[in-house]
Amino acid sequence: MDPVPALDEPLKKVLGPATAKVMAEHLGLHTVGDLLHHYPRRYEERGQLTHLADLPMDEHVTVVAQVADARLHTFASSRAPRGKGQRLEVTITDGSGRLQLVFFGAGVHKPHKELLPGTRAMFAGKVSVFNRRLQLAHPAYELLRGDAEETVETWAGALIPIYPATAKLESWKIGKALQTVLPSAQEAADPLPESLREGRGLVTLPEALLKIHRPHTKADIEEARARLKWDEAFVLQVALARRRHADAQLPAVPRRPRPDGVLAAFDDRLPFTLTEGQRKVSEEIFADLATDHPMHRLLQGEVGSGKTLVALRAMLAVVDAGGQAAMLAPTEVLAQQHHRSVTEMMGELAEGGMLGGAENATKVVLLTGSMGAAARRKALLDLATGEAGVVIGTHALIEDKVQFHDLGLVVVDEQHRFGVEQRDALRGKGKQPPHLLVMTATPIPRTVAMTVFGDLETSVLDQLPAGRSPIASHVVPAADKPHFLARAWERVREEADKGHQAYVVCPRIGDEEDGAKAKKKSPEDEAEKRPPLAVLDTAEQLARGPLAGLRVEVLHGRMQPDDKDAVMRRFAAGEVDVLVATTVIEVGVNVPNATVMVIMDADRFGVSQLHQLRGRVGRGSAPGLCLLVSEMPEASAARQRLNAVASTLDGFELSRIDLEQRREGDVLGQAQSGTRSSLRMLAVIDDEEVIAEARVEANRIVAADPDLERLPALRTALDALLDEEREQYLEKG
């Protein structure tokens, strides 16, 4: 039987069962390799050697000195009322000055035995003043025996690694365990091809592991970190490059629009010209659709940049080529909204097979879970026969009984709300893999796009169409300045008087079932004891109080679909002045006449979500106003987050702030897996250059050797990264 490779050795064989059990249960560490990749969070310095004559206050110092005398005192205290309290005072000298050390309680026994007059030792601790004399309380010390010049230098200059630890296992115990396994680092297989490593001046993996856990200098730490970041970025990018390579081998039906088809007729109908950005992105998409392997493209666009129009043109191109296109929306409200706006934009081109439909028209069908049986049967029939060229729906589209005649393109709106499984199920509906276009209005920093959506090509729409208005955003500190909130409601009234409309968003619905489940949201919510504001209560208070006389209605996720649709229609038609809603209106709702967005308890929403909500106003020619109402104190992190949102309309900048606050989580599909992060050293935001360079190198290597036959160590590293869960995640991505 082959011996187990050193890094795969279970920790329980090396460290003993008790320690290994704590490491497995609390830190997710099972093998020697896992422990070697458990990196220090930071390093403490014992401090440079300091002369007693010039000790700085409140700093961590290390001194070498001789014990001059040591005295044990007993005293009475609240804990030891009978005079049983013990205090050891030790005076040390280095010839330049003297210093007092103190130890208390049970901590006196060991130093009392060891720190005898004449003993030479190193002492490390923080300098403080007591009775106008400098002292070190409970210093760490190491006795020096014999000629100790070398020991002095190495001990004082040592960087002490501080590990991510748990209550059950202190950092220094993890450090001790690492001492035991560190020799195995020599056997770590290096995943980086030698030419790449040498070309970039990176140290070997065994050297990086030694330097990260036992650095002699700060330069050691930097070298090790630079190398370990490269490993993470590179192995991840190789996984994604292989994914892209495999996708490129899949067959797909090329879809090219006819010059006189429905797309050309649609373009002729448009009452405006496309922006430069829309034209450029459309060309990228049409080029992908014309190839014989499936398109995998991510379309990012700021709120209101016209993504839906770009997606619709792609769908019509596929219909022209004889195929069908499906758009998957995360909510019924959004699916209905898309269906409404698509049929309006297309006019008689959406009336295929109907009286009055244009000659090259197609049929646009809506499919949601709450449709009546008859309407649903009709829609399913239109899909199966190919009568419907365009279908828009919720995840009802994914169900087994939905059959397509010839599915050529899948458009997924607001990707972050769909599990990969759902995207995958829809892609499985085609006779051959359909082309895939993923849209998001949540701006994703370039590095995250390269990492999370690394198997997708990325297009960005960053121009707003002509006629879109700027949005002014302000924080309304309701607790500090209640008159600001009163003024906010006056502003809503003023806009309504001008014939405009307003949204008021609350975090909660407010019916009883909802109230029972309302949980505290975040640690900083300690400040308030009340549950988050609710739609139903707020609507009632506004209609009776500051907004009396205006037409106020509510919209939330637990309403019947027909009721939701009816409210949205009335709001869109201008029959409602103020819509009090939950975040169901966050995505895709388009009412150009709405100019004010008031977000109650705004601190309970994430940065990207606030940006999304704000994008619902300013969609017409009148300027938009977004008011972020919060009771959090000015100095709190929550208020700083709101100030950031109010200070910029740049979604990419905000998404960086959002990520920095949340940290990345596991970029390989934390949403799906819930396992611990695979990124220990790499920070997706800060290490943009490393990720971009690693992507280039990964593409080069995979193009030359897709199965990595010449790089066995890289394959091993890949297998370790892509345990089954993640492998499936990437498979389906």
XYZ file of C-alpha atoms in Angstrom:
733
model
C 0.000 0.000 0.000
C 1.361 3.433 -0.927
C 2.171 5.757 1.972
C -0.188 8.728 2.319
C 1.460 11.874 0.866
C 2.703 14.074 3.732
C 0.192 16.888 3.092
C -2.778 14.491 2.976
C -1.898 12.990 6.356
C -4.901 13.382 8.715
C -4.182 15.797 11.573
C -5.371 13.281 14.169
C -2.366 11.092 13.345
C 0.048 13.986 13.726
C -1.341 16.156 16.538
C -3.380 13.816 18.661
C -7.154 13.310 18.575
C -8.274 16.117 20.911
C -6.517 18.985 19.080
C -7.410 17.493 15.687
C -11.080 17.313 16.669
C -11.195 21.004 17.644
C -9.394 21.957 14.420
C -11.820 19.957 12.299
C -14.985 21.152 14.059
C -14.114 24.815 14.601
C -11.673 25.688 11.829
C -12.522 23.160 9.101
C -8.927 21.848 9.104
C -8.559 18.091 8.514
C -5.156 17.406 6.973
C -1.569 18.622 7.320
C -2.085 20.523 4.049
C -5.177 22.285 5.447
C -3.212 23.425 8.483
C -0.278 24.672 6.389
C -2.756 26.824 4.454
C -4.227 28.281 7.653
C -2.288 31.536 7.421
C -1.570 34.050 10.211
C -3.979 36.968 10.299
C -1.235 39.362 11.430
C 2.101 39.399 13.253
C 3.088 40.820 16.633
C 6.600 42.092 17.155
C 8.202 41.556 20.515
C 9.746 44.926 19.889
C 13.329 45.836 19.182
C 15.741 45.656 22.080
C 15.399 48.801 24.135
C 17.708 50.374 26.737
C 16.015 50.811 30.075
C 17.149 54.447 30.145
C 14.991 55.396 27.159
C 11.837 53.284 27.382
C 8.878 54.702 25.445
C 5.490 54.793 27.166
C 2.626 52.520 26.109
C 4.729 50.589 23.645
C 5.548 46.929 23.415
C 9.244 46.566 24.241
C 11.756 43.791 24.666
C 14.673 44.308 27.034
C 17.579 42.162 28.130
C 18.449 42.747 31.775
C 19.602 41.198 35.003
C 17.403 40.716 38.058
C 18.618 43.044 40.850
C 16.095 41.945 43.464
C 12.708 40.268 43.841
C 10.192 40.718 46.688
C 6.885 38.975 47.366
C 4.268 41.136 49.122
C 0.941 40.046 50.543
C -1.963 42.451 50.736
C -5.676 42.548 51.438
C -8.126 43.130 48.580
C -11.780 42.551 47.776
C -10.828 39.210 46.274
C -8.480 38.279 49.114
C -9.867 40.045 52.190
C -7.659 38.203 54.708
C -4.426 39.606 53.357
C -3.910 36.597 51.117
C -3.416 38.620 47.901
C 0.092 38.236 46.470
C 2.190 40.652 44.430
C 5.694 39.908 43.176
C 7.862 42.962 42.472
C 11.056 42.359 40.538
C 13.604 45.094 39.820
C 15.795 44.608 36.764
C 18.768 46.556 35.449
C 20.773 46.664 32.226
C 23.461 49.039 33.491
C 21.750 52.064 31.922
C 18.713 52.171 34.144
C 16.305 50.214 36.339
C 12.772 48.949 35.729
C 10.105 47.428 37.953
C 8.224 44.255 36.910
C 5.016 43.209 38.701
C 3.168 39.912 38.779
C -0.109 39.312 40.654
C -2.164 36.466 42.052
C -1.537 32.943 40.803
C 0.829 34.423 38.203
C 3.535 34.996 40.871
C 4.574 31.382 41.503
C 6.642 30.615 38.405
C 8.550 33.960 38.226
C 9.106 33.798 42.018
C 10.977 30.511 41.527
C 12.789 31.539 38.319
C 13.619 35.252 38.579
C 16.263 35.083 41.279
C 18.754 37.963 41.780
C 21.574 37.680 39.257
C 19.439 35.847 36.648
C 19.724 37.210 33.117
C 16.636 37.123 30.887
C 14.708 38.793 28.091
C 11.504 40.522 29.096
C 8.728 41.625 26.716
C 5.651 43.668 27.592
C 3.955 47.025 27.509
C 5.460 49.941 29.437
C 3.143 51.729 31.877
C 3.544 54.129 34.818
C 2.610 53.312 38.405
C 3.396 55.652 41.319
C 5.380 57.788 38.873
C 7.689 54.877 38.112
C 7.914 52.923 34.864
C 6.852 49.306 35.095
C 5.976 46.212 33.053
C 2.965 44.249 34.325
C 3.027 40.477 33.713
C 5.737 40.555 31.037
C 6.592 37.481 28.972
C 10.150 36.391 29.653
C 12.745 33.912 28.460
C 15.707 32.987 30.688
C 19.124 33.309 29.054
C 21.676 30.676 29.877
C 25.323 30.853 28.822
C 26.506 33.028 25.923
C 23.263 34.438 24.660
C 24.078 37.173 22.157
C 22.551 35.244 19.254
C 19.493 34.195 21.242
C 18.902 37.781 22.266
C 18.830 39.061 18.693
C 16.666 36.267 17.276
C 14.199 36.300 20.172
C 13.731 40.063 20.261
C 13.377 40.513 16.534
C 11.027 37.580 16.066
C 7.661 38.218 14.435
C 5.011 36.292 16.318
C 2.270 34.977 14.010
C -1.284 35.564 15.267
C -3.660 32.982 13.762
C -7.418 33.078 13.211
C -8.315 31.138 16.361
C -11.355 30.039 18.341
C -12.266 30.088 22.028
C -11.396 26.383 22.102
C -7.941 26.811 20.560
C -5.734 29.856 21.169
C -3.503 31.287 18.484
C -0.296 30.151 20.191
C -1.534 26.537 20.322
C -2.205 26.702 16.581
C 1.335 28.092 16.238
C 2.701 25.097 18.185
C 0.753 22.670 15.981
C 2.210 24.386 12.936
C 5.736 23.915 14.302
C 4.998 20.191 14.279
C 3.779 20.035 10.665
C 6.015 22.726 9.140
C 8.718 20.254 7.978
C 6.069 18.702 5.660
C 5.921 21.996 3.742
C 9.046 20.830 1.899
C 6.890 18.230 0.149
C 4.226 20.674 -1.080
C 3.736 20.168 -4.822
C 4.086 23.508 -6.589
C 1.046 24.275 -8.792
C 2.727 27.174 -10.635
C 4.578 26.185 -13.808
C 8.287 26.854 -13.244
C 8.604 29.275 -16.171
C 5.735 31.385 -14.807
C 7.135 31.362 -11.257
C 10.639 32.335 -12.321
C 9.396 34.875 -14.846
C 7.513 36.684 -12.092
C 10.237 36.332 -9.484
C 8.039 34.364 -7.061
C 9.455 32.093 -4.342
C 8.675 28.341 -4.386
C 5.613 27.075 -2.524
C 7.595 25.310 0.267
C 9.576 28.520 0.818
C 6.378 30.619 0.858
C 4.797 28.329 3.474
C 7.899 28.508 5.684
C 8.079 32.287 5.381
C 4.383 32.903 6.055
C 4.474 30.842 9.284
C 8.037 31.599 10.453
C 9.103 34.940 9.007
C 12.400 36.457 10.106
C 11.674 39.834 8.537
C 8.730 41.776 7.158
C 10.183 41.186 3.693
C 9.685 37.433 4.261
C 5.983 38.039 4.897
C 5.624 40.157 1.751
C 7.370 37.535 -0.404
C 5.206 34.757 0.984
C 1.978 36.710 0.561
C 2.796 37.693 -3.006
C 3.395 34.047 -3.862
C 0.315 32.646 -2.068
C -1.973 35.264 -3.653
C -0.730 34.163 -7.055
C -1.568 30.554 -6.247
C -5.142 31.380 -5.347
C -5.744 33.702 -8.284
C -4.052 31.414 -10.779
C -5.666 28.115 -9.777
C -9.082 29.796 -9.781
C -8.508 31.376 -13.200
C -7.298 28.049 -14.611
C -10.556 26.461 -13.425
C -12.533 29.195 -15.199
C -10.356 29.082 -18.336
C -10.930 25.324 -18.606
C -14.652 25.965 -18.204
C -14.588 28.488 -21.065
C -12.496 26.119 -23.168
C -14.985 23.275 -22.613
C -17.910 25.573 -23.474
C -16.185 26.567 -26.691
C -16.174 22.887 -27.707
C -19.970 22.550 -27.258
C -22.063 22.760 -30.410
C -24.710 25.477 -30.799
C -26.884 26.621 -33.677
C -25.573 29.922 -35.088
C -28.408 32.485 -35.085
C -28.082 35.296 -37.627
C -30.922 37.825 -38.117
C -32.502 38.205 -41.570
C -31.965 41.646 -43.137
C -35.736 42.049 -43.640
C -36.914 40.295 -40.480
C -38.575 41.264 -37.253
C -35.391 42.873 -35.833
C -35.088 45.276 -38.782
C -38.811 46.125 -38.501
C -38.403 46.691 -34.750
C -35.405 49.005 -35.223
C -37.414 51.040 -37.755
C -40.164 51.515 -35.161
C -37.870 52.845 -32.392
C -38.705 56.496 -31.612
C -35.068 57.234 -30.641
C -31.575 56.277 -31.714
C -29.559 53.739 -29.746
C -26.731 55.096 -27.582
C -23.168 54.396 -28.692
C -22.886 51.873 -25.824
C -26.075 50.030 -26.803
C -24.861 49.722 -30.390
C -21.432 48.451 -29.358
C -22.812 45.864 -26.903
C -25.425 44.696 -29.441
C -22.641 44.092 -31.966
C -20.695 41.996 -29.425
C -23.835 39.936 -28.759
C -24.711 39.458 -32.451
C -21.129 38.325 -33.152
C -21.462 35.705 -30.370
C -24.878 34.535 -31.618
C -23.451 33.945 -35.097
C -20.875 31.390 -33.887
C -21.410 27.658 -33.616
C -20.651 27.397 -29.915
C -22.868 28.848 -27.166
C -22.553 32.490 -26.190
C -21.926 33.022 -22.458
C -22.091 36.748 -21.883
C -22.657 38.915 -18.818
C -24.317 42.256 -19.584
C -23.775 44.773 -16.806
C -25.546 48.061 -16.968
C -26.293 50.844 -14.582
C -29.915 51.138 -13.541
C -31.793 52.560 -16.541
C -28.996 52.169 -19.098
C -31.302 50.315 -21.500
C -30.274 46.677 -20.900
C -33.786 45.408 -21.621
C -33.715 46.998 -25.071
C -30.348 45.381 -25.863
C -31.647 42.000 -24.643
C -34.846 42.343 -26.678
C -32.886 43.041 -29.871
C -30.843 39.868 -29.204
C -34.067 37.901 -28.690
C -35.539 39.210 -31.948
C -32.340 38.295 -33.817
C -32.817 34.689 -32.645
C -36.506 34.737 -33.648
C -35.412 35.946 -37.108
C -33.113 32.952 -37.328
C -36.044 30.591 -36.654
C -35.415 30.031 -32.933
C -37.148 30.959 -29.689
C -35.878 33.202 -26.886
C -36.762 32.991 -23.191
C -36.295 35.677 -20.556
C -36.144 34.555 -16.942
C -37.113 37.198 -14.318
C -36.756 36.759 -10.543
C -40.251 37.941 -9.520
C -43.754 37.921 -10.983
C -43.951 41.722 -10.742
C -40.818 41.982 -12.846
C -41.890 39.293 -15.338
C -45.203 41.126 -15.869
C -43.400 44.445 -16.161
C -40.983 43.037 -18.785
C -43.873 41.474 -20.688
C -45.738 44.764 -20.663
C -42.750 46.864 -21.763
C -41.693 44.362 -24.469
C -45.177 44.183 -26.001
C -45.449 47.996 -25.872
C -42.065 48.459 -27.556
C -42.915 45.898 -30.237
C -46.495 46.999 -30.931
C -48.033 44.967 -33.790
C -44.750 43.036 -34.124
C -45.760 41.204 -30.927
C -49.108 40.122 -32.382
C -47.985 37.156 -34.468
C -50.905 35.040 -35.667
C -53.423 37.672 -34.518
C -55.665 39.962 -36.487
C -53.833 43.220 -37.045
C -50.415 41.659 -36.386
C -47.615 42.708 -38.716
C -46.605 40.189 -41.388
C -43.242 39.304 -39.818
C -44.625 39.502 -36.261
C -44.021 36.888 -33.600
C -45.956 36.041 -30.466
C -44.792 37.233 -27.008
C -46.033 34.972 -24.211
C -45.994 35.421 -20.416
C -45.640 32.356 -18.185
C -45.792 32.667 -14.373
C -46.715 30.318 -11.550
C -49.955 32.053 -10.662
C -51.599 32.068 -14.119
C -54.994 30.448 -14.504
C -55.069 26.917 -15.930
C -56.515 27.896 -19.308
C -54.061 30.746 -19.947
C -51.225 28.503 -18.863
C -52.283 25.665 -21.209
C -52.447 28.109 -24.087
C -48.986 29.517 -23.301
C -47.456 26.024 -23.042
C -48.962 25.092 -26.403
C -47.557 28.247 -28.051
C -44.085 27.328 -26.732
C -44.232 23.703 -27.831
C -45.418 24.512 -31.373
C -42.976 27.401 -31.825
C -45.867 29.838 -32.316
C -44.387 32.002 -29.529
C -40.982 33.360 -30.499
C -40.459 35.218 -27.222
C -41.436 33.972 -23.772
C -41.024 35.931 -20.550
C -41.513 34.235 -17.221
C -40.454 33.412 -13.689
C -38.934 30.103 -12.653
C -42.230 28.562 -13.813
C -40.345 28.363 -17.139
C -38.031 25.753 -15.660
C -40.691 23.196 -14.755
C -40.550 19.815 -16.449
C -43.741 20.184 -18.446
C -42.509 23.312 -20.231
C -41.318 22.252 -23.713
C -39.827 24.545 -26.348
C -39.972 24.014 -30.086
C -36.413 25.327 -30.611
C -34.891 27.294 -27.738
C -32.024 29.404 -29.085
C -31.354 32.035 -26.407
C -31.841 32.292 -22.659
C -31.725 35.770 -21.079
C -31.424 35.744 -17.287
C -32.346 39.037 -15.618
C -30.765 39.952 -12.280
C -28.484 36.934 -12.137
C -27.724 37.310 -8.416
C -31.245 36.161 -7.576
C -30.981 32.856 -9.401
C -29.227 29.727 -8.286
C -26.992 28.202 -10.908
C -29.253 25.147 -10.911
C -32.121 27.282 -12.226
C -30.039 28.741 -15.030
C -28.863 25.255 -15.848
C -32.353 23.747 -15.937
C -33.481 26.357 -18.463
C -30.393 25.816 -20.597
C -31.258 22.110 -20.630
C -34.516 22.894 -22.469
C -32.755 23.408 -25.803
C -32.137 20.578 -28.293
C -28.588 21.872 -28.353
C -27.149 24.203 -25.690
C -28.814 27.604 -26.216
C -26.892 30.877 -26.132
C -26.906 32.537 -22.701
C -27.088 36.233 -21.841
C -26.980 37.140 -18.147
C -28.047 40.691 -17.197
C -27.444 42.551 -13.968
C -28.032 46.109 -12.844
C -25.889 45.514 -9.763
C -22.556 46.856 -10.945
C -19.830 44.315 -10.327
C -16.247 45.502 -9.972
C -14.103 44.207 -12.818
C -12.119 41.845 -10.599
C -15.234 40.259 -9.151
C -16.659 39.827 -12.638
C -13.399 38.121 -13.649
C -13.630 35.848 -10.624
C -17.282 35.094 -9.992
C -18.412 35.259 -13.610
C -15.052 34.290 -15.031
C -16.650 31.821 -17.430
C -18.697 34.637 -19.003
C -17.478 37.318 -21.377
C -18.440 40.744 -20.006
C -20.132 43.700 -21.699
C -20.763 46.956 -19.840
C -23.404 49.597 -20.605
C -22.274 52.693 -18.767
C -24.020 55.462 -20.723
C -27.477 56.576 -19.691
C -29.903 57.113 -22.589
C -30.656 60.730 -23.527
C -33.488 62.256 -21.522
C -32.586 60.552 -18.217
C -32.391 63.011 -15.347
C -29.894 63.321 -12.494
C -30.952 62.048 -9.053
C -30.170 64.089 -5.916
C -29.721 61.922 -2.795
C -29.821 63.056 0.842
C -29.655 61.333 4.226
C -32.557 62.315 6.527
C -31.446 61.837 10.174
C -34.912 61.257 11.669
C -33.760 60.890 15.298
C -31.275 63.827 15.418
C -33.379 66.196 13.302
C -37.089 65.262 13.241
C -37.911 68.456 11.290
C -35.898 66.997 8.361
C -38.395 64.123 8.168
C -41.334 66.569 8.239
C -39.637 68.431 5.373
C -39.257 65.142 3.450
C -43.040 64.632 3.469
C -43.513 68.256 2.354
C -41.219 67.518 -0.616
C -43.354 64.496 -1.530
C -46.449 66.716 -1.416
C -44.786 69.398 -3.578
C -43.913 66.797 -6.242
C -47.483 65.424 -6.150
C -48.805 68.982 -6.621
C -46.690 69.203 -9.798
C -48.386 66.039 -11.053
C -45.483 63.686 -10.164
C -45.515 60.507 -8.068
C -43.483 59.034 -5.216
C -42.343 55.695 -3.785
C -41.980 55.067 -0.051
C -40.043 51.862 0.691
C -40.127 49.994 4.030
C -38.154 46.914 5.093
C -41.184 44.930 6.320
C -44.769 44.177 5.251
C -46.344 44.440 8.701
C -49.101 41.832 8.768
C -49.060 39.613 11.844
C -47.343 36.587 10.361
C -44.568 38.898 9.259
C -44.280 40.563 12.657
C -43.805 37.224 14.404
C -40.804 36.475 12.244
C -39.217 39.924 12.313
C -35.684 39.421 13.537
C -33.010 41.926 14.449
C -31.009 42.504 11.303
C -27.467 43.470 12.215
C -25.278 43.899 15.280
C -25.384 47.657 15.028
C -29.162 47.537 15.337
C -28.592 47.298 19.099
C -29.320 51.016 19.008
C -33.012 50.539 18.337
C -35.329 48.221 20.145
C -38.205 48.618 17.687
C -38.792 46.285 14.740
C -38.213 47.706 11.240
C -40.910 49.996 9.848
C -43.669 48.207 7.981
C -45.521 49.001 4.758
C -49.042 48.605 6.125
C -48.493 50.779 9.232
C -46.517 53.445 7.366
C -49.113 53.717 4.590
C -51.879 54.176 7.135
C -49.951 56.818 9.124
C -49.029 58.773 5.993
C -52.576 58.699 4.579
C -53.949 59.982 7.911
C -51.100 62.405 8.641
C -48.511 64.223 6.498
C -49.840 62.931 3.137
C -53.589 63.187 3.897
C -55.582 63.880 0.740
C -53.073 62.167 -1.585
C -53.885 58.799 -3.173
C -51.735 56.332 -1.189
C -51.617 52.595 -2.032
C -49.501 49.621 -0.923
C -47.567 46.929 -2.810
C -45.817 43.919 -1.257
C -44.842 40.346 -2.015
C -47.708 38.631 -0.206
C -50.453 40.254 -2.260
C -52.248 38.181 -4.905
C -50.474 38.493 -8.281
C -53.537 40.052 -9.927
C -53.785 42.635 -7.136
C -50.068 43.455 -7.449
C -50.410 43.861 -11.186
C -53.507 46.059 -10.790
C -51.701 48.371 -8.315
C -48.670 48.656 -10.634
C -50.942 49.454 -13.576
C -52.757 52.173 -11.604
C -49.438 53.633 -10.462
C -48.051 53.554 -14.012
C -51.230 55.235 -15.268
C -50.855 58.066 -12.719
C -53.929 57.074 -10.685
C -51.851 56.662 -7.493
C -49.755 59.495 -5.994
C -47.710 57.552 -3.461
C -46.847 53.853 -3.578
C -45.754 52.451 -0.198
C -43.924 49.207 -0.974
C -41.340 46.643 0.071
C -38.338 46.006 -2.161
C -40.564 44.240 -4.731
C -40.081 47.473 -6.687
C -36.279 47.197 -6.483
C -35.741 45.797 -9.931
C -37.029 46.792 -13.322
C -40.113 48.806 -12.384
C -40.339 51.694 -14.844
C -42.619 54.682 -14.170
C -41.031 57.821 -15.718
C -43.428 60.134 -13.871
C -42.186 59.022 -10.412
C -39.673 61.569 -9.112
C -39.258 60.896 -5.364
C -38.029 57.797 -3.544
C -38.208 57.857 0.290
C -36.488 54.848 1.889
C -37.495 54.322 5.526
C -34.970 52.645 7.878
C -32.518 52.935 4.999
C -29.730 51.570 7.221
C -31.421 48.154 7.013
C -30.648 47.816 3.298
C -27.360 47.005 1.591
C -25.471 49.588 -0.461
C -26.234 47.938 -3.810
C -29.896 47.553 -2.891
C -30.211 51.255 -2.032
C -28.601 52.098 -5.379
C -31.081 49.827 -7.161
C -34.046 51.397 -5.384
C -32.836 54.894 -6.155
C -32.750 53.958 -9.847
C -36.563 53.781 -9.879
C -36.800 57.593 -9.979
C -35.406 60.153 -12.405
C -36.454 57.943 -15.318
C -38.236 60.772 -17.128
C -37.365 64.362 -17.934
C -37.958 65.687 -14.368
C -35.046 65.410 -11.885
C -35.211 62.618 -9.292
C -34.893 62.887 -5.521
C -33.920 60.038 -3.184
C -34.252 60.496 0.609
C -32.550 57.962 2.884
C -34.323 58.074 6.258
C -32.443 56.632 9.232
C -32.441 56.873 13.028
C -28.876 55.622 13.367
C -26.453 57.995 15.126
C -24.112 60.062 13.015
C -20.926 58.228 14.002
C -22.277 54.730 13.225
C -21.008 52.589 10.352
C -24.579 52.415 9.047
C -24.725 56.198 8.649
C -21.354 56.228 6.895
C -22.732 53.661 4.461
C -25.726 55.906 3.752
C -23.469 58.943 3.309
C -21.506 56.957 0.719
C -24.685 56.182 -1.227
C -25.809 59.816 -1.061
C -22.414 61.058 -2.254
C -22.162 59.200 -5.580
C -24.359 57.867 -8.379
C -21.538 55.631 -9.635
C -22.744 52.083 -9.073
C -19.294 50.586 -9.603
C -17.833 52.777 -6.869
C -20.699 51.781 -4.545
C -20.275 48.089 -5.273
C -16.622 48.408 -4.231
C -17.715 49.998 -0.934
C -20.331 47.282 -0.483
C -17.796 44.512 -1.035
C -15.191 46.065 1.213
C -17.776 46.132 3.992
C -19.080 42.630 3.432
C -15.797 40.984 2.430
C -15.981 38.589 -0.436
C -17.262 35.395 1.062
C -16.398 32.475 -1.119
C -16.314 33.845 -4.627
C -16.881 30.365 -5.977
C -20.556 30.352 -5.287
C -20.943 30.955 -1.596
C -24.586 31.527 -2.477
C -24.846 27.906 -3.443
C -22.544 26.132 -1.077
C -22.293 27.789 2.321
C -18.810 26.312 2.866
C -15.806 28.229 4.137
C -14.029 30.651 1.865
C -11.495 29.268 -0.590
C -9.797 32.658 -0.733
C -7.544 33.076 2.260
C -4.911 35.434 0.964
C -6.484 37.052 -2.084
C -8.690 40.119 -1.605
C -10.851 40.389 -4.692
C -10.976 44.184 -4.543
C -7.362 44.975 -3.678
C -5.595 42.425 -5.825
C -6.984 43.482 -9.170
C -3.626 43.315 -10.951
C -2.818 39.818 -9.731
C -6.236 38.531 -10.865
C -5.983 40.171 -14.286
C -2.465 38.827 -14.866
C -3.401 35.365 -13.582
C -6.296 35.293 -16.046
C -3.971 35.996 -18.985
C -1.517 33.290 -17.861
C -4.329 30.795 -17.250
C -5.780 31.339 -20.732
C -2.346 30.824 -22.270
C -1.690 27.591 -20.384
C -5.155 26.103 -20.967
C -5.033 26.939 -24.693
C -1.753 25.003 -24.984
C -2.672 22.104 -22.674
C -6.431 21.950 -21.877
C -6.138 18.786 -19.767
C -3.007 20.046 -17.962
C -1.246 16.769 -18.783
C 2.151 18.448 -18.552
C 1.317 20.081 -15.189
C 0.305 17.339 -12.728
C 0.872 19.539 -9.638
C -1.519 22.146 -11.050
C -4.132 19.443 -11.642
C -3.797 18.330 -8.029
C -4.256 21.912 -6.799
C -7.288 22.256 -9.058
C -8.848 19.091 -7.633
C -8.326 20.440 -4.122
C -9.984 23.767 -4.985
C -12.840 22.195 -6.885
C -14.166 19.735 -4.422
C -17.366 18.285 -5.782
C -19.625 21.083 -4.693
C -17.614 23.757 -6.436
C -16.972 21.568 -9.466
C -20.739 21.305 -9.947
C -21.096 25.000 -9.403
C -18.660 25.768 -12.195
C -20.137 23.037 -14.401
C -23.490 24.738 -14.209
C -22.257 28.319 -14.291
